Short mmCIF file of C-alpha atoms in Angstrom, two decimals:
data_model
loop_
_atom_site.label_atom_id
_atom_site.label_comp_id
_atom_site.label_asym_id
_atom_site.label_seq_id
_atom_site.Cartn_x
_atom_site.Cartn_y
_atom_site.Cartn_z
CA MET A 1 80.88 134.92 37.30
CA ALA A 2 81.39 133.05 40.62
CA LYS A 3 80.52 129.29 40.40
CA GLU A 4 77.57 128.65 42.66
CA VAL A 5 78.44 126.34 45.63
CA HIS A 6 75.77 123.62 46.43
CA ARG A 7 75.68 122.54 50.07
CA ARG A 8 73.37 120.28 52.24
CA LEU A 9 73.39 118.48 55.47
CA ALA A 10 74.33 114.81 55.27
CA ALA A 11 75.44 111.80 57.25
CA ILE A 12 78.96 110.66 56.22
CA LEU A 13 80.41 107.35 56.71
CA ALA A 14 84.17 106.94 56.02
CA ALA A 15 85.74 103.34 56.27
CA ASP A 16 89.17 101.89 55.75
CA VAL A 17 90.88 98.42 56.00
CA VAL A 18 92.95 97.99 59.27
CA GLY A 19 96.80 97.18 58.54
CA TYR A 20 96.10 97.30 54.70
CA SER A 21 99.94 98.25 54.14
CA ARG A 22 101.09 95.34 56.23
CA LEU A 23 98.57 92.98 54.43
CA MET A 24 99.56 94.05 50.99
CA GLY A 25 103.22 93.73 51.94
CA GLU A 26 102.82 90.15 52.87
CA ASP A 27 100.28 89.03 50.06
CA ASP A 28 99.27 91.79 47.68
CA ALA A 29 97.23 89.64 45.31
CA GLY A 30 95.43 87.86 48.06
CA THR A 31 94.70 91.04 49.99
CA LEU A 32 93.39 92.77 46.89
CA THR A 33 91.15 89.85 46.01
CA ALA A 34 89.63 89.65 49.73
CA VAL A 35 89.22 93.54 49.88
CA LYS A 36 87.37 93.44 46.56
CA ALA A 37 85.21 90.57 47.71
CA LEU A 38 84.34 92.34 50.93
CA ARG A 39 83.19 95.30 49.08
CA LYS A 40 81.15 93.51 46.47
CA GLU A 41 79.51 90.90 48.76
CA LEU A 42 79.07 92.85 51.85
CA PHE A 43 79.89 96.59 51.94
CA ALA A 44 78.11 97.74 48.76
CA PRO A 45 74.84 95.68 49.30
CA LYS A 46 74.58 97.11 52.85
CA VAL A 47 74.95 100.57 51.75
CA VAL A 48 72.28 100.04 49.02
CA GLU A 49 69.91 98.37 51.61
CA HIS A 50 70.32 101.37 53.95
CA HIS A 51 69.71 103.96 51.15
CA GLY A 52 73.36 105.16 50.88
CA ARG A 53 75.53 106.31 48.08
CA ILE A 54 79.20 105.30 47.65
CA VAL A 55 80.72 108.45 46.78
CA LYS A 56 84.27 107.05 46.17
CA LEU A 57 86.55 104.06 46.93
CA MET A 58 90.19 104.82 47.66
CA GLY A 59 92.37 101.79 47.72
CA ASP A 60 91.79 100.54 51.17
CA GLY A 61 88.99 103.10 52.08
CA ALA A 62 85.57 104.18 51.16
CA LEU A 63 83.42 107.30 51.40
CA VAL A 64 79.60 107.01 51.61
CA GLU A 65 76.81 109.57 51.89
CA PHE A 66 73.47 108.91 53.54
CA PRO A 67 70.48 111.07 54.01
CA SER A 68 69.80 109.97 57.48
CA VAL A 69 72.18 109.31 60.43
CA VAL A 70 70.06 106.46 61.51
CA ASP A 71 70.75 104.63 58.13
CA ALA A 72 74.37 105.44 58.36
CA VAL A 73 74.88 103.87 61.73
CA GLU A 74 72.72 100.91 61.20
CA CYS A 75 74.67 100.26 57.89
CA ALA A 76 77.99 100.70 59.72
CA VAL A 77 76.97 98.07 62.41
CA ALA A 78 75.64 95.69 59.69
CA VAL A 79 78.97 95.92 57.91
CA GLN A 80 81.08 95.37 61.00
CA ARG A 81 78.98 92.38 62.10
CA GLY A 82 79.20 90.93 58.69
CA ALA A 83 82.89 91.53 58.46
CA ALA A 84 83.25 89.81 61.81
CA GLU A 85 81.30 86.66 60.34
CA ARG A 86 83.50 86.66 57.46
CA ASN A 87 86.70 86.69 59.52
CA SER A 88 85.45 83.79 61.71
CA GLY A 89 88.05 80.89 61.44
CA VAL A 90 90.50 83.12 59.40
CA PRO A 91 93.92 83.55 61.15
CA GLU A 92 94.14 86.90 62.80
CA ASP A 93 96.98 88.17 60.60
CA LYS A 94 94.89 87.50 57.60
CA CYS A 95 91.67 88.99 58.60
CA ILE A 96 90.16 91.98 56.63
CA ALA A 97 88.96 94.24 59.32
CA LEU A 98 87.60 97.68 59.07
CA ARG A 99 87.52 100.98 61.06
CA ILE A 100 84.33 103.14 60.41
CA GLY A 101 83.54 106.88 61.36
CA VAL A 102 80.15 108.56 61.05
CA ASN A 103 79.47 112.26 61.13
CA LEU A 104 76.57 114.44 60.49
CA GLY A 105 77.72 117.80 59.04
CA ASP A 106 77.43 120.28 56.11
CA ILE A 107 78.93 119.18 52.74
CA ILE A 108 79.73 120.86 49.44
CA ILE A 109 78.57 118.91 46.39
CA GLU A 110 80.76 119.04 43.16
CA GLY A 111 79.61 116.53 40.58
CA ASN A 112 79.53 113.09 42.08
CA ASP A 113 81.96 114.17 44.72
CA ILE A 114 81.56 115.81 48.10
CA TYR A 115 83.76 117.96 50.23
CA GLY A 116 83.82 120.18 53.32
CA ASP A 117 84.30 119.81 57.17
CA GLY A 118 81.50 117.25 57.24
CA VAL A 119 83.53 114.83 55.14
CA ASN A 120 86.94 115.67 56.99
CA VAL A 121 85.50 115.11 60.43
CA ALA A 122 84.21 111.49 59.28
CA ALA A 123 87.60 110.71 57.95
CA ARG A 124 89.30 111.74 61.31
CA LEU A 125 86.57 109.78 63.33
CA GLN A 126 87.46 106.62 61.29
CA GLU A 127 90.99 107.02 62.30
CA LEU A 128 90.01 106.87 66.00
CA ALA A 129 87.78 103.79 65.83
CA ALA A 130 89.11 100.35 67.00
CA PRO A 131 89.49 97.58 64.48
CA GLY A 132 86.05 96.30 63.85
CA GLY A 133 84.49 99.29 65.57
CA ILE A 134 82.66 102.67 64.79
CA THR A 135 83.22 106.13 66.00
CA LEU A 136 80.54 108.73 65.89
CA SER A 137 80.70 112.47 66.39
CA ALA A 138 78.49 113.95 69.17
CA THR A 139 76.10 115.38 66.38
CA ALA A 140 75.72 111.96 64.80
CA HIS A 141 75.23 110.43 68.14
CA GLU A 142 72.71 112.83 69.15
CA HIS A 143 70.46 111.97 66.29
CA ALA A 144 70.97 108.18 66.30
CA VAL A 145 71.30 107.21 69.92
CA ALA A 146 67.51 106.73 70.71
CA LYS A 147 66.66 105.39 67.20
CA VAL A 148 69.08 102.56 66.87
CA ASP A 149 69.18 99.34 68.79
CA VAL A 150 72.93 99.49 69.77
CA GLY A 151 74.85 101.12 72.64
CA PHE A 152 77.62 103.78 72.53
CA GLN A 153 80.26 104.74 74.87
CA ASP A 154 81.40 108.36 75.47
CA GLY A 155 85.06 108.70 74.13
CA GLY A 156 85.40 112.31 75.45
CA GLU A 157 86.65 115.34 73.46
CA HIS A 158 89.33 115.09 70.93
CA GLU A 159 91.39 117.46 68.75
CA LEU A 160 91.17 116.15 65.28
CA LYS A 161 93.81 117.05 62.68
CA ASN A 162 92.86 120.21 60.49
CA ILE A 163 89.64 120.64 62.39
CA ALA A 164 89.40 123.92 64.38
CA LYS A 165 87.36 122.82 67.53
CA PRO A 166 87.63 119.75 69.67
CA VAL A 167 85.04 116.97 68.75
CA ARG A 168 83.20 114.87 71.31
CA ILE A 169 83.21 111.23 70.12
CA TYR A 170 81.25 107.97 70.94
CA HIS A 171 82.40 104.42 70.26
CA TRP A 172 80.49 101.20 69.35
CA SER A 173 82.03 97.83 69.36
CA ASP A 174 80.33 94.45 69.71
CA ASP A 175 83.32 93.33 71.84
CA ALA A 176 83.07 96.40 74.35
CA SER A 177 81.51 95.88 77.80
CA PRO A 178 79.16 98.82 78.84
CA GLN A 179 81.58 99.69 81.62
CA ALA A 180 84.70 99.91 79.45
CA ASP A 181 86.53 103.15 79.69
CA ILE A 182 87.83 104.12 76.24
CA ALA A 183 87.74 107.78 76.61
CA ASP A 184 91.48 107.90 76.15
CA THR A 185 92.84 106.91 72.68
CA ASP A 186 96.01 105.93 74.40
CA SER A 187 94.04 102.78 75.33
CA LEU A 188 93.97 101.76 71.60
CA LEU A 189 97.66 101.64 71.60
CA THR A 190 100.04 99.14 73.21
CA LEU A 191 102.74 101.58 74.44
CA PRO A 192 105.86 100.81 76.24
CA ASP A 193 106.60 102.54 79.62
CA LYS A 194 108.69 105.33 78.07
CA PRO A 195 107.96 107.62 75.09
CA SER A 196 107.88 105.49 71.88
CA ILE A 197 108.71 106.84 68.40
CA ALA A 198 108.72 105.56 64.92
CA VAL A 199 110.72 107.31 62.02
CA LEU A 200 109.05 106.67 58.74
CA PRO A 201 111.01 106.46 55.40
CA PHE A 202 111.37 109.98 53.90
CA ASP A 203 109.58 110.39 50.78
CA ASN A 204 111.73 111.04 47.70
CA MET A 205 109.74 113.95 45.99
CA SER A 206 112.51 114.36 43.30
CA ASP A 207 112.34 113.28 39.66
CA ASP A 208 115.69 111.49 40.30
CA PRO A 209 115.16 108.08 41.58
CA GLY A 210 118.82 108.15 42.42
CA GLN A 211 117.97 110.11 45.39
CA GLU A 212 116.06 107.39 46.98
CA PHE A 213 119.22 106.21 48.82
CA PHE A 214 119.63 109.76 50.28
CA ALA A 215 116.09 109.96 51.65
CA ASP A 216 116.44 106.47 53.11
CA GLY A 217 119.86 107.46 54.62
CA ILE A 218 118.28 110.55 56.43
CA ALA A 219 115.65 108.27 57.94
CA GLU A 220 118.10 105.55 58.92
CA ASP A 221 120.46 108.10 60.57
CA VAL A 222 117.65 109.72 62.61
CA ILE A 223 116.58 106.26 63.83
CA THR A 224 120.23 105.49 64.84
CA ALA A 225 120.67 108.93 66.49
CA LEU A 226 117.45 108.72 68.43
CA SER A 227 118.15 105.14 69.67
CA ARG A 228 121.25 106.50 71.53
CA PHE A 229 118.78 108.15 73.93
CA ARG A 230 118.01 105.54 76.62
CA SER A 231 114.80 107.79 77.66
CA LEU A 232 113.26 106.86 74.26
CA PHE A 233 111.84 103.47 72.80
CA VAL A 234 112.58 103.76 69.00
CA ILE A 235 111.07 101.37 66.56
CA ALA A 236 113.62 99.39 64.58
CA ARG A 237 114.25 100.31 60.89
CA ASN A 238 112.85 96.92 59.64
CA SER A 239 109.41 97.75 61.24
CA SER A 240 109.17 101.32 60.17
CA PHE A 241 110.59 100.71 56.73
CA SER A 242 107.71 98.23 55.85
CA TYR A 243 105.64 101.38 55.10
CA LYS A 244 107.95 102.53 52.49
CA GLY A 245 106.27 103.59 49.26
CA ALA A 246 102.75 103.29 50.91
CA ALA A 247 100.23 106.22 51.41
CA VAL A 248 100.02 105.89 55.20
CA ASP A 249 97.69 107.09 57.88
CA ILE A 250 99.82 108.14 60.84
CA THR A 251 97.40 107.21 63.38
CA GLN A 252 96.89 103.76 61.96
CA VAL A 253 100.56 103.35 61.64
CA ALA A 254 101.03 104.22 65.26
CA ARG A 255 98.45 101.83 66.47
CA GLU A 256 100.20 98.96 64.38
CA LEU A 257 103.72 99.78 65.70
CA GLY A 258 102.58 100.77 69.26
CA VAL A 259 104.04 104.20 69.35
CA ARG A 260 103.01 107.57 70.43
CA TYR A 261 105.16 109.79 68.13
CA VAL A 262 105.95 109.63 64.54
CA VAL A 263 108.67 111.43 62.51
CA GLU A 264 108.01 111.77 58.81
CA GLY A 265 109.71 113.86 55.99
CA SER A 266 110.58 114.23 52.38
CA VAL A 267 113.47 114.98 50.20
CA ARG A 268 113.41 117.10 47.07
CA LYS A 269 116.26 117.69 44.71
CA ALA A 270 116.84 120.74 42.34
CA GLY A 271 120.23 120.78 40.48
CA ASN A 272 122.78 120.44 43.13
CA ARG A 273 120.66 121.58 45.93
CA VAL A 274 118.40 119.39 48.08
CA ARG A 275 115.63 120.41 50.61
CA ILE A 276 114.56 118.13 53.32
CA THR A 277 111.39 118.70 55.37
CA ALA A 278 110.64 116.88 58.53
CA GLN A 279 107.79 116.85 61.12
CA LEU A 280 107.18 115.37 64.57
CA ILE A 281 103.46 114.11 65.18
CA ASP A 282 101.71 113.15 68.44
CA ALA A 283 99.94 110.07 66.70
CA THR A 284 97.25 109.87 69.60
CA SER A 285 95.82 113.31 68.52
CA GLY A 286 97.23 113.74 65.00
CA ASN A 287 98.75 117.13 66.04
CA HIS A 288 101.95 118.33 64.52
CA LEU A 289 104.40 119.27 67.42
CA TRP A 290 107.20 120.46 65.34
CA ALA A 291 108.09 120.95 61.48
CA ASP A 292 110.90 122.52 59.69
CA ARG A 293 112.78 122.40 56.50
CA PHE A 294 116.65 122.20 55.82
CA ASP A 295 118.41 123.20 52.68
CA GLY A 296 121.93 122.11 51.58
CA SER A 297 124.25 121.14 48.73
CA LEU A 298 124.89 117.65 47.43
CA ASP A 299 128.64 118.45 47.15
CA ASP A 300 129.31 116.20 50.13
CA VAL A 301 126.29 113.90 50.57
CA PHE A 302 127.44 112.24 53.77
CA ASP A 303 128.46 115.47 55.40
CA LEU A 304 124.92 116.90 54.64
CA GLN A 305 123.26 113.71 55.88
CA ASP A 306 125.07 114.14 59.11
CA GLN A 307 124.10 117.83 59.49
CA ILE A 308 120.48 117.20 58.68
CA THR A 309 120.37 114.38 61.15
CA GLU A 310 121.89 116.36 63.95
CA GLN A 311 119.55 119.26 63.43
CA ILE A 312 116.42 117.00 63.37
CA VAL A 313 117.35 114.98 66.50
CA VAL A 314 118.51 118.14 68.51
CA VAL A 315 114.91 119.26 68.25
CA VAL A 316 112.92 116.12 68.27
CA GLU A 317 114.32 114.63 71.46
CA PRO A 318 113.61 117.75 73.80
CA GLU A 319 110.30 118.29 72.14
CA ILE A 320 109.23 114.79 73.07
CA GLY A 321 110.46 115.43 76.76
CA ALA A 322 108.43 118.66 77.01
CA ARG A 323 105.50 116.84 75.72
CA GLU A 324 105.82 113.93 78.02
CA ARG A 325 106.20 116.40 80.97
CA GLU A 326 103.02 118.15 80.05
CA ARG A 327 101.16 114.69 79.76
CA ALA A 328 102.55 113.87 83.23
CA ARG A 329 101.34 117.17 84.68
CA ARG A 330 97.72 116.44 83.49
CA LYS A 331 97.63 112.84 84.68
CA PRO A 332 96.13 112.03 88.06
CA PRO A 333 98.95 111.48 90.62
CA GLU A 334 97.62 108.01 91.57
CA ASN A 335 98.07 106.83 87.89
CA LEU A 336 101.67 107.84 87.43
CA ASP A 337 104.31 105.26 86.76
CA ALA A 338 107.98 105.87 87.49
CA TRP A 339 108.69 107.48 84.19
CA GLU A 340 105.80 109.92 84.46
CA LEU A 341 106.80 110.69 88.13
CA LEU A 342 110.37 111.68 86.58
CA GLN A 343 108.82 113.82 84.02
CA ARG A 344 106.57 115.66 86.56
CA GLY A 345 109.55 116.04 88.78
CA LEU A 346 111.58 117.59 86.00
CA SER A 347 108.81 120.12 85.39
CA HIS A 348 109.24 121.34 88.89
CA PHE A 349 113.13 121.13 88.94
CA HIS A 350 113.47 123.72 86.07
CA HIS A 351 112.00 126.41 88.47
CA ILE A 352 114.55 128.02 90.61
CA ASN A 353 112.70 128.21 94.06
CA LYS A 354 112.84 126.15 97.22
CA ALA A 355 109.21 124.78 97.09
CA ASP A 356 109.60 123.50 93.51
CA HIS A 357 112.96 122.12 94.19
CA ALA A 358 111.57 120.27 97.18
CA GLU A 359 108.63 118.90 95.17
CA ALA A 360 111.00 117.71 92.38
CA MET A 361 113.05 115.62 95.05
CA ARG A 362 109.85 114.24 96.28
CA LEU A 363 108.93 113.00 92.92
CA PHE A 364 112.18 111.55 92.02
CA ARG A 365 112.22 109.61 95.29
CA GLU A 366 108.72 108.28 94.43
CA ALA A 367 109.98 107.13 90.95
CA ILE A 368 112.83 105.36 92.55
CA ALA A 369 110.54 103.77 95.10
CA LEU A 370 108.42 102.36 92.07
CA ASP A 371 111.54 101.44 90.11
CA PRO A 372 114.68 100.99 92.25
CA GLU A 373 116.72 100.35 89.00
CA PHE A 374 115.63 103.63 87.30
CA ALA A 375 119.10 105.12 86.64
CA ALA A 376 117.75 108.45 85.44
CA ALA A 377 115.56 109.02 88.50
CA HIS A 378 118.59 108.31 90.69
CA ALA A 379 120.67 110.69 88.63
CA TYR A 380 118.25 113.65 88.86
CA LEU A 381 117.84 113.16 92.58
CA ALA A 382 121.53 113.45 93.11
CA PHE A 383 121.69 116.45 90.86
CA ALA A 384 118.73 118.00 92.87
CA LEU A 385 120.48 117.19 96.10
CA SER A 386 123.80 118.80 94.95
CA THR A 387 122.02 121.94 93.63
CA SER A 388 119.98 122.32 96.83
CA VAL A 389 123.28 122.80 98.63
CA LEU A 390 124.46 125.45 96.15
CA TYR A 391 121.15 127.31 96.35
CA GLY A 392 121.11 127.08 100.12
CA TYR A 393 117.89 125.26 100.37
CA VAL A 394 119.21 122.80 103.04
CA GLU A 395 120.41 123.25 106.47
CA ASP A 396 122.43 119.90 106.76
CA THR A 397 124.77 120.35 103.68
CA ALA A 398 126.89 117.56 104.70
CA LYS A 399 123.99 115.24 104.76
CA ALA A 400 122.68 116.39 101.43
CA VAL A 401 126.20 115.87 99.88
CA ALA A 402 126.39 112.43 101.24
CA SER A 403 123.07 111.52 99.85
CA ALA A 404 123.90 112.89 96.47
#
């Protein structure tokens, strides 16, 4: 007989500690003591005060159920304000700050635990919250906005990992001005002026601890190979390997490292065979852009390492380029920087017709005007001028060749 599934509508609060892996790496005993104190002295009392139930605590995170969205939001605000008071006078790199997400949705009850999309959305919302801030789903915001004495800012629609439909989100922060525009999660990242990527240590999924060196070698080689592309900003090994052995949240890692893209993977050994999986993630949305697996023999470890590295890099660099061109196409022209102008130009350059060719050259020239030292823009303009002669797009071929 099929087991009966119990469901109900509930407000779900998901919270986690900002930069937990870094804090533990620097002072595990002190961090653990501080997190436990925050839970006991602030978090748990506020949950009880607002009629909530702590479903579970997960290392640096917590999942709480409330019968009312208003209770959940008021609890979240009280916790964040209390945490800010506790951090007063504490050095910034030692602060225990939280991110909180609140959702109203359908949940499945099994014993003392809860599951379902209502829970999953709350967890993803927490990832989008700023440190010390709160992010609400549209459903939670609709029920709370007129009943709580705090303001929210529309964060626009977002695609959440493993959630079928885009979700509109709303932000709260004591620091945010009413006019602040935080609809784009990119604003939560400190990003360089070109595509930025971190390669995390590959997980050793084998029973053999001796394969740890092989997993690390793959990640290190991918970092080295990607660093050869001057079009990419690649985070150094020392920074990305600080997350080794930790259960990481990709969005949080990206915020802490200031990157848009993350490569992660795993290594699994069986006998003399090894399987490597790798995936490229757009950390601002949580979307997987590419994933694949590679099999090989350990007869020649270094040869296999080179082969796998080459296969990963050959896919990752063009995939990032394609993604950046798509971002540049969607961005308003007046907000484009030199790199984005180049990417938009390349999207036209790949079409073999006179109009697109002319538009590509115009965009390359704009990129050069913004950054006269931008070698790639000069190179592509020279290439476009040369091909315009080959295709017969110009009347004065001598002038085009000279310009090229």
